Amino acid sequence: MAGAVFFLGHALRCTVRRALPSCSPACFLGAGYSKMAEVTAENGYNHITRVLFCGFYWSASQKYTREYLQNYPFIQIDEVALDDVPDVIDKYHICVVKNRRMDSKVIAKAVQMKLIMQFGVGLEGVDIDAATRHKIKVARIPGSVTGNSASCAEMAIYLMLGLLRKQKEMDVAVKQKNLGEPTGDTLLGKTVLILGFGAIGVDLAKRLRSFGVKILAIKRRWTSDSLPAGVSNAQSDGFDGLIDKKGGPENMYEFASEADIVVTCLTLTTESAGIVDEKFLSHMRKGSLLVNVARGGLLEYNSVLHHLESGNLGGLGIDVAWTEPFDPDDPILKFPNVLITPHVAGVTEHSYRTMAKVVGDCALQLHAGKPFSGIEIVN
């Protein structure tokens, strides 16, 4: 049965952008699918699997998926504006969400939908219960096997170093032709708390080891069944070699008081939303740094602003924000010890091309009536 892939995001200028195949179903390439195309043509079926990206942010996702599928003319690629999603979602079979919320009303209109998936791991915007009621599978792409978690870990280190070396002040010094200013600091000898020890947390710990830091980690369950995809039971024994001290949610405030830098790597859920609040920030050391490469909703905005104003928080580095796109006039950005990047932690050539392949393969698998692979189904 033919399927379609649907990418969701913010609305911009146009309603639909479309790339149509220029040849018949029998002319496409690819091992395992050319024979299927011949059978389709012989039987007189002209099913087209349409790939629909909603919104135009994170444009490399649709670009690389389009490139991966360019030799498969039974795949049609469209892009749609955010506000138009409810009007067209009934035409598609796979929905790949970016930051588009998929509530029960939208899902109810997805009468042909077979799979809702993320171009990455975050599924907080998807009503999984509603999807389950409508017999729609919901899935993420495991970050540990695509390079996404490694990319996010590198961004966390980038933000840490930027704060320690006072990036904004260095920019001013260059413009003012000053030399030898400002005086920064090093990661060497610091204590780093990783809040959430999933795929990103593990990759971050691996990379931090060479900087000579002490690593603390908080994880809800330190069991083999909660390991990131791609980490075997035998490898889990190496966790103790990666970290110096591990704890659960009950240790969160204790560990915060010991850390020079806190990095949030948690999945956003109803339980974790606003977890970095007034109480947590009050337990952090005066002058310590906070880095967030997970989801903006993990940080309670007013509390973060208050602790920046008081000087208790020594610096903030975020790749994700409370509202996106982030307001360039937001008061938080006025501080010289705040760095923000435009939600690009996972946006690297390696991770995006790997995830584009997973998405493309899911479309091909649906078209061929084969089981999905390369994804983690959560319902």
Short mmCIF file of N, CA, C and O in Angstrom, two decimals, residues 40-123:
data_model
loop_
_atom_site.label_atom_id
_atom_site.label_comp_id
_atom_site.label_asym_id
_atom_site.label_seq_id
_atom_site.Cartn_x
_atom_site.Cartn_y
_atom_site.Cartn_z
N THR A 40 4.18 -3.36 -9.43
CA THR A 40 3.17 -2.30 -9.32
C THR A 40 2.71 -1.85 -10.69
O THR A 40 1.52 -1.69 -10.96
N ALA A 41 3.67 -1.63 -11.60
CA ALA A 41 3.33 -1.18 -12.94
C ALA A 41 2.55 -2.23 -13.70
O ALA A 41 1.57 -1.94 -14.39
N GLU A 42 2.96 -3.50 -13.57
CA GLU A 42 2.28 -4.58 -14.28
C GLU A 42 0.85 -4.74 -13.82
O GLU A 42 -0.05 -5.05 -14.60
N ASN A 43 0.62 -4.52 -12.53
CA ASN A 43 -0.73 -4.68 -11.99
C ASN A 43 -1.60 -3.45 -12.21
O ASN A 43 -2.77 -3.44 -11.83
N GLY A 44 -1.01 -2.41 -12.78
CA GLY A 44 -1.78 -1.22 -13.09
C GLY A 44 -1.99 -0.29 -11.92
O GLY A 44 -2.81 0.62 -11.98
N TYR A 45 -1.27 -0.52 -10.82
CA TYR A 45 -1.41 0.37 -9.67
C TYR A 45 -0.49 1.58 -9.84
O TYR A 45 0.61 1.47 -10.30
N ASN A 46 -0.96 2.72 -9.46
CA ASN A 46 -0.18 3.94 -9.56
C ASN A 46 -0.10 4.64 -8.22
O ASN A 46 -0.19 5.85 -8.14
N HIS A 47 0.03 3.88 -7.17
CA HIS A 47 0.11 4.46 -5.84
C HIS A 47 1.37 5.31 -5.71
O HIS A 47 2.43 4.93 -6.19
N ILE A 48 1.22 6.44 -5.10
CA ILE A 48 2.35 7.33 -4.84
C ILE A 48 2.46 7.52 -3.32
O ILE A 48 1.48 7.81 -2.64
N THR A 49 3.64 7.34 -2.80
CA THR A 49 3.90 7.66 -1.40
C THR A 49 4.36 9.11 -1.34
O THR A 49 5.40 9.44 -1.89
N ARG A 50 3.57 9.94 -0.71
CA ARG A 50 3.88 11.36 -0.67
C ARG A 50 4.54 11.74 0.65
O ARG A 50 4.06 11.38 1.71
N VAL A 51 5.63 12.45 0.54
CA VAL A 51 6.40 12.90 1.70
C VAL A 51 6.09 14.37 1.91
O VAL A 51 6.41 15.19 1.07
N LEU A 52 5.45 14.68 3.00
CA LEU A 52 5.00 16.05 3.24
C LEU A 52 5.68 16.62 4.48
O LEU A 52 5.51 16.13 5.58
N PHE A 53 6.49 17.67 4.28
CA PHE A 53 7.13 18.39 5.38
C PHE A 53 6.24 19.59 5.73
O PHE A 53 5.94 20.39 4.86
N CYS A 54 5.89 19.72 6.99
CA CYS A 54 5.08 20.85 7.38
C CYS A 54 5.97 21.89 8.03
O CYS A 54 6.55 21.66 9.08
N GLY A 55 6.09 23.04 7.39
CA GLY A 55 6.94 24.10 7.89
C GLY A 55 8.32 24.02 7.27
O GLY A 55 8.71 23.00 6.69
N PHE A 56 9.06 25.10 7.42
CA PHE A 56 10.32 25.22 6.70
C PHE A 56 11.52 25.46 7.61
O PHE A 56 12.61 25.74 7.13
N TYR A 57 11.32 25.34 8.93
CA TYR A 57 12.48 25.35 9.82
C TYR A 57 13.18 24.01 9.74
O TYR A 57 12.61 23.02 9.29
N TRP A 58 14.44 23.97 10.22
CA TRP A 58 15.23 22.75 10.13
C TRP A 58 15.19 22.21 8.70
O TRP A 58 14.92 21.04 8.45
N SER A 59 15.46 23.09 7.76
CA SER A 59 15.27 22.78 6.35
C SER A 59 16.14 21.65 5.84
O SER A 59 15.82 21.00 4.85
N ALA A 60 17.26 21.38 6.52
CA ALA A 60 18.13 20.28 6.08
C ALA A 60 17.42 18.94 6.20
O ALA A 60 17.77 17.99 5.47
N SER A 61 16.44 18.82 7.08
CA SER A 61 15.74 17.54 7.24
C SER A 61 15.02 17.15 5.95
O SER A 61 15.14 16.04 5.47
N GLN A 62 14.25 18.10 5.40
CA GLN A 62 13.57 17.78 4.15
C GLN A 62 14.53 17.74 2.97
O GLN A 62 14.36 16.93 2.04
N LYS A 63 15.55 18.56 2.99
CA LYS A 63 16.52 18.57 1.89
C LYS A 63 17.22 17.22 1.78
O LYS A 63 17.30 16.64 0.69
N TYR A 64 17.70 16.69 2.90
CA TYR A 64 18.45 15.44 2.86
C TYR A 64 17.53 14.25 2.61
O TYR A 64 17.93 13.27 1.96
N THR A 65 16.30 14.30 3.13
CA THR A 65 15.35 13.22 2.84
C THR A 65 14.99 13.22 1.36
O THR A 65 14.91 12.17 0.72
N ARG A 66 14.82 14.40 0.81
CA ARG A 66 14.52 14.52 -0.61
C ARG A 66 15.67 13.97 -1.45
O ARG A 66 15.45 13.26 -2.43
N GLU A 67 16.90 14.28 -1.04
CA GLU A 67 18.05 13.77 -1.78
C GLU A 67 18.15 12.24 -1.67
O GLU A 67 18.47 11.57 -2.65
N TYR A 68 17.85 11.71 -0.50
CA TYR A 68 17.92 10.26 -0.32
C TYR A 68 16.90 9.53 -1.18
O TYR A 68 17.15 8.42 -1.67
N LEU A 69 15.74 10.15 -1.38
CA LEU A 69 14.64 9.51 -2.12
C LEU A 69 14.55 9.92 -3.58
O LEU A 69 13.59 9.57 -4.26
N GLN A 70 15.55 10.64 -4.07
CA GLN A 70 15.42 11.22 -5.41
C GLN A 70 15.31 10.18 -6.52
O GLN A 70 14.78 10.47 -7.60
N ASN A 71 15.78 8.98 -6.29
CA ASN A 71 15.71 7.95 -7.32
C ASN A 71 14.49 7.05 -7.19
O ASN A 71 14.42 6.01 -7.84
N TYR A 72 13.54 7.45 -6.35
CA TYR A 72 12.32 6.67 -6.16
C TYR A 72 11.12 7.50 -6.60
O TYR A 72 10.54 8.24 -5.81
N PRO A 73 10.71 7.40 -7.85
CA PRO A 73 9.66 8.27 -8.39
C PRO A 73 8.28 8.01 -7.81
O PRO A 73 7.37 8.79 -8.04
N PHE A 74 8.10 6.92 -7.06
CA PHE A 74 6.80 6.72 -6.42
C PHE A 74 6.73 7.46 -5.09
O PHE A 74 5.75 7.36 -4.36
N ILE A 75 7.79 8.20 -4.75
CA ILE A 75 7.78 9.05 -3.56
C ILE A 75 7.64 10.50 -4.01
O ILE A 75 8.45 11.01 -4.77
N GLN A 76 6.60 11.15 -3.56
CA GLN A 76 6.37 12.57 -3.87
C GLN A 76 6.63 13.39 -2.61
O GLN A 76 6.13 13.06 -1.54
N ILE A 77 7.40 14.45 -2.75
CA ILE A 77 7.77 15.26 -1.59
C ILE A 77 7.03 16.59 -1.63
O ILE A 77 7.13 17.35 -2.60
N ASP A 78 6.28 16.89 -0.58
CA ASP A 78 5.57 18.16 -0.43
C ASP A 78 6.01 18.85 0.87
O ASP A 78 6.52 18.20 1.77
N GLU A 79 5.78 20.15 0.93
CA GLU A 79 5.93 20.90 2.17
C GLU A 79 4.65 21.71 2.38
O GLU A 79 4.10 22.25 1.43
N VAL A 80 4.20 21.80 3.61
CA VAL A 80 2.95 22.50 3.88
C VAL A 80 3.12 23.43 5.08
O VAL A 80 3.90 23.15 5.99
N ALA A 81 2.41 24.53 5.06
CA ALA A 81 2.45 25.48 6.17
C ALA A 81 1.74 24.90 7.38
O ALA A 81 0.81 24.11 7.27
N LEU A 82 2.17 25.31 8.54
CA LEU A 82 1.66 24.77 9.80
C LEU A 82 0.15 24.86 9.91
O LEU A 82 -0.53 23.89 10.27
N ASP A 83 -0.42 26.00 9.59
CA ASP A 83 -1.85 26.19 9.75
C ASP A 83 -2.67 25.34 8.79
O ASP A 83 -3.88 25.16 8.99
N ASP A 84 -2.04 24.84 7.74
CA ASP A 84 -2.75 24.03 6.76
C ASP A 84 -2.75 22.54 7.08
O ASP A 84 -3.41 21.76 6.40
N VAL A 85 -2.03 22.16 8.12
CA VAL A 85 -1.91 20.74 8.45
C VAL A 85 -3.26 20.05 8.64
O VAL A 85 -3.51 19.00 8.04
N PRO A 86 -4.17 20.60 9.44
CA PRO A 86 -5.45 19.90 9.63
C PRO A 86 -6.24 19.71 8.34
O PRO A 86 -7.04 18.78 8.24
N ASP A 87 -6.00 20.58 7.37
CA ASP A 87 -6.77 20.51 6.12
C ASP A 87 -6.27 19.44 5.16
O ASP A 87 -7.00 19.03 4.27
N VAL A 88 -5.01 19.00 5.34
CA VAL A 88 -4.44 18.07 4.37
C VAL A 88 -3.97 16.76 4.98
O VAL A 88 -3.61 15.83 4.25
N ILE A 89 -3.99 16.66 6.30
CA ILE A 89 -3.39 15.49 6.94
C ILE A 89 -4.10 14.18 6.60
O ILE A 89 -3.52 13.10 6.71
N ASP A 90 -5.35 14.27 6.17
CA ASP A 90 -6.08 13.06 5.81
C ASP A 90 -5.52 12.36 4.58
O ASP A 90 -5.85 11.21 4.30
N LYS A 91 -4.63 13.03 3.85
CA LYS A 91 -4.09 12.48 2.61
C LYS A 91 -2.80 11.69 2.82
O LYS A 91 -2.26 11.14 1.87
N TYR A 92 -2.28 11.66 4.05
CA TYR A 92 -0.96 11.10 4.26
C TYR A 92 -0.95 9.93 5.23
O TYR A 92 -1.87 9.76 6.02
N HIS A 93 0.13 9.14 5.12
CA HIS A 93 0.21 7.89 5.87
C HIS A 93 1.32 7.88 6.93
O HIS A 93 1.25 7.09 7.86
N ILE A 94 2.32 8.69 6.76
CA ILE A 94 3.38 8.81 7.76
C ILE A 94 3.55 10.29 8.10
O ILE A 94 3.61 11.13 7.21
N CYS A 95 3.60 10.57 9.37
CA CYS A 95 3.75 11.95 9.83
C CYS A 95 5.04 12.07 10.63
O CYS A 95 5.18 11.43 11.67
N VAL A 96 5.98 12.83 10.14
CA VAL A 96 7.23 13.06 10.86
C VAL A 96 7.16 14.44 11.48
O VAL A 96 7.24 15.45 10.80
N VAL A 97 7.01 14.49 12.81
CA VAL A 97 6.81 15.77 13.48
C VAL A 97 8.14 16.42 13.80
O VAL A 97 9.08 15.76 14.18
N LYS A 98 8.17 17.73 13.65
CA LYS A 98 9.29 18.53 14.15
C LYS A 98 8.77 19.17 15.44
O LYS A 98 8.65 18.50 16.44
N ASN A 99 8.40 20.44 15.39
CA ASN A 99 7.83 21.06 16.59
C ASN A 99 6.35 21.36 16.41
O ASN A 99 5.79 22.23 17.05
N ARG A 100 5.70 20.62 15.53
CA ARG A 100 4.24 20.74 15.35
C ARG A 100 3.54 19.87 16.39
O ARG A 100 3.85 18.69 16.54
N ARG A 101 2.61 20.44 17.11
CA ARG A 101 1.86 19.67 18.08
C ARG A 101 0.79 18.84 17.37
O ARG A 101 0.06 19.35 16.53
N MET A 102 0.73 17.58 17.73
CA MET A 102 -0.26 16.67 17.17
C MET A 102 -1.24 16.30 18.28
O MET A 102 -1.02 15.36 19.04
N ASP A 103 -2.32 17.08 18.38
CA ASP A 103 -3.31 16.80 19.41
C ASP A 103 -4.37 15.84 18.89
O ASP A 103 -4.33 15.40 17.73
N SER A 104 -5.32 15.51 19.74
CA SER A 104 -6.32 14.50 19.38
C SER A 104 -7.19 14.94 18.20
O SER A 104 -7.61 14.12 17.39
N LYS A 105 -7.45 16.25 18.08
CA LYS A 105 -8.29 16.73 16.98
C LYS A 105 -7.60 16.57 15.64
O LYS A 105 -8.22 16.16 14.65
N VAL A 106 -6.31 16.89 15.59
CA VAL A 106 -5.56 16.73 14.34
C VAL A 106 -5.41 15.25 14.00
O VAL A 106 -5.59 14.84 12.85
N ILE A 107 -5.10 14.45 15.01
CA ILE A 107 -4.91 13.02 14.78
C ILE A 107 -6.19 12.37 14.29
O ILE A 107 -6.16 11.46 13.43
N ALA A 108 -7.34 12.83 14.79
CA ALA A 108 -8.62 12.26 14.35
C ALA A 108 -8.85 12.47 12.85
O ALA A 108 -9.58 11.69 12.21
N LYS A 109 -8.25 13.50 12.29
CA LYS A 109 -8.41 13.77 10.86
C LYS A 109 -7.45 12.95 10.00
O LYS A 109 -7.59 12.91 8.78
N ALA A 110 -6.48 12.33 10.65
CA ALA A 110 -5.45 11.57 9.92
C ALA A 110 -5.96 10.16 9.64
O ALA A 110 -5.45 9.17 10.16
N VAL A 111 -6.96 10.06 8.80
CA VAL A 111 -7.70 8.81 8.62
C VAL A 111 -6.88 7.73 7.89
O VAL A 111 -7.24 6.55 7.95
N GLN A 112 -5.81 8.12 7.20
CA GLN A 112 -4.98 7.12 6.52
C GLN A 112 -3.62 6.93 7.19
O GLN A 112 -2.80 6.16 6.72
N MET A 113 -3.41 7.61 8.29
CA MET A 113 -2.11 7.61 8.95
C MET A 113 -1.75 6.24 9.51
O MET A 113 -2.58 5.57 10.12
N LYS A 114 -0.50 5.85 9.29
CA LYS A 114 0.01 4.60 9.84
C LYS A 114 1.11 4.83 10.87
O LYS A 114 1.28 4.01 11.77
N LEU A 115 1.84 5.92 10.72
CA LEU A 115 2.98 6.14 11.61
C LEU A 115 3.20 7.63 11.82
O LEU A 115 3.24 8.41 10.88
N ILE A 116 3.32 8.01 13.09
CA ILE A 116 3.75 9.36 13.46
C ILE A 116 5.15 9.21 14.05
O ILE A 116 5.35 8.45 14.99
N MET A 117 6.11 9.94 13.50
CA MET A 117 7.48 9.83 14.00
C MET A 117 8.13 11.19 14.08
O MET A 117 7.67 12.15 13.47
N GLN A 118 9.20 11.26 14.84
CA GLN A 118 9.94 12.50 15.00
C GLN A 118 11.22 12.43 14.20
O GLN A 118 11.81 11.35 14.05
N PHE A 119 11.66 13.56 13.67
CA PHE A 119 12.97 13.65 13.05
C PHE A 119 13.98 13.87 14.17
O PHE A 119 14.56 14.93 14.32
N GLY A 120 14.12 12.85 15.00
CA GLY A 120 14.92 12.94 16.22
C GLY A 120 14.23 12.13 17.29
O GLY A 120 13.65 11.08 17.02
N VAL A 121 14.23 12.63 18.54
CA VAL A 121 13.73 11.82 19.65
C VAL A 121 12.53 12.43 20.38
O VAL A 121 11.77 11.70 21.02
N GLY A 122 12.34 13.74 20.34
CA GLY A 122 11.32 14.39 21.16
C GLY A 122 9.91 14.16 20.66
O GLY A 122 9.57 14.54 19.55
N LEU A 123 9.07 13.56 21.50
CA LEU A 123 7.67 13.29 21.14
C LEU A 123 6.69 13.97 22.09
O LEU A 123 5.53 13.58 22.16
#
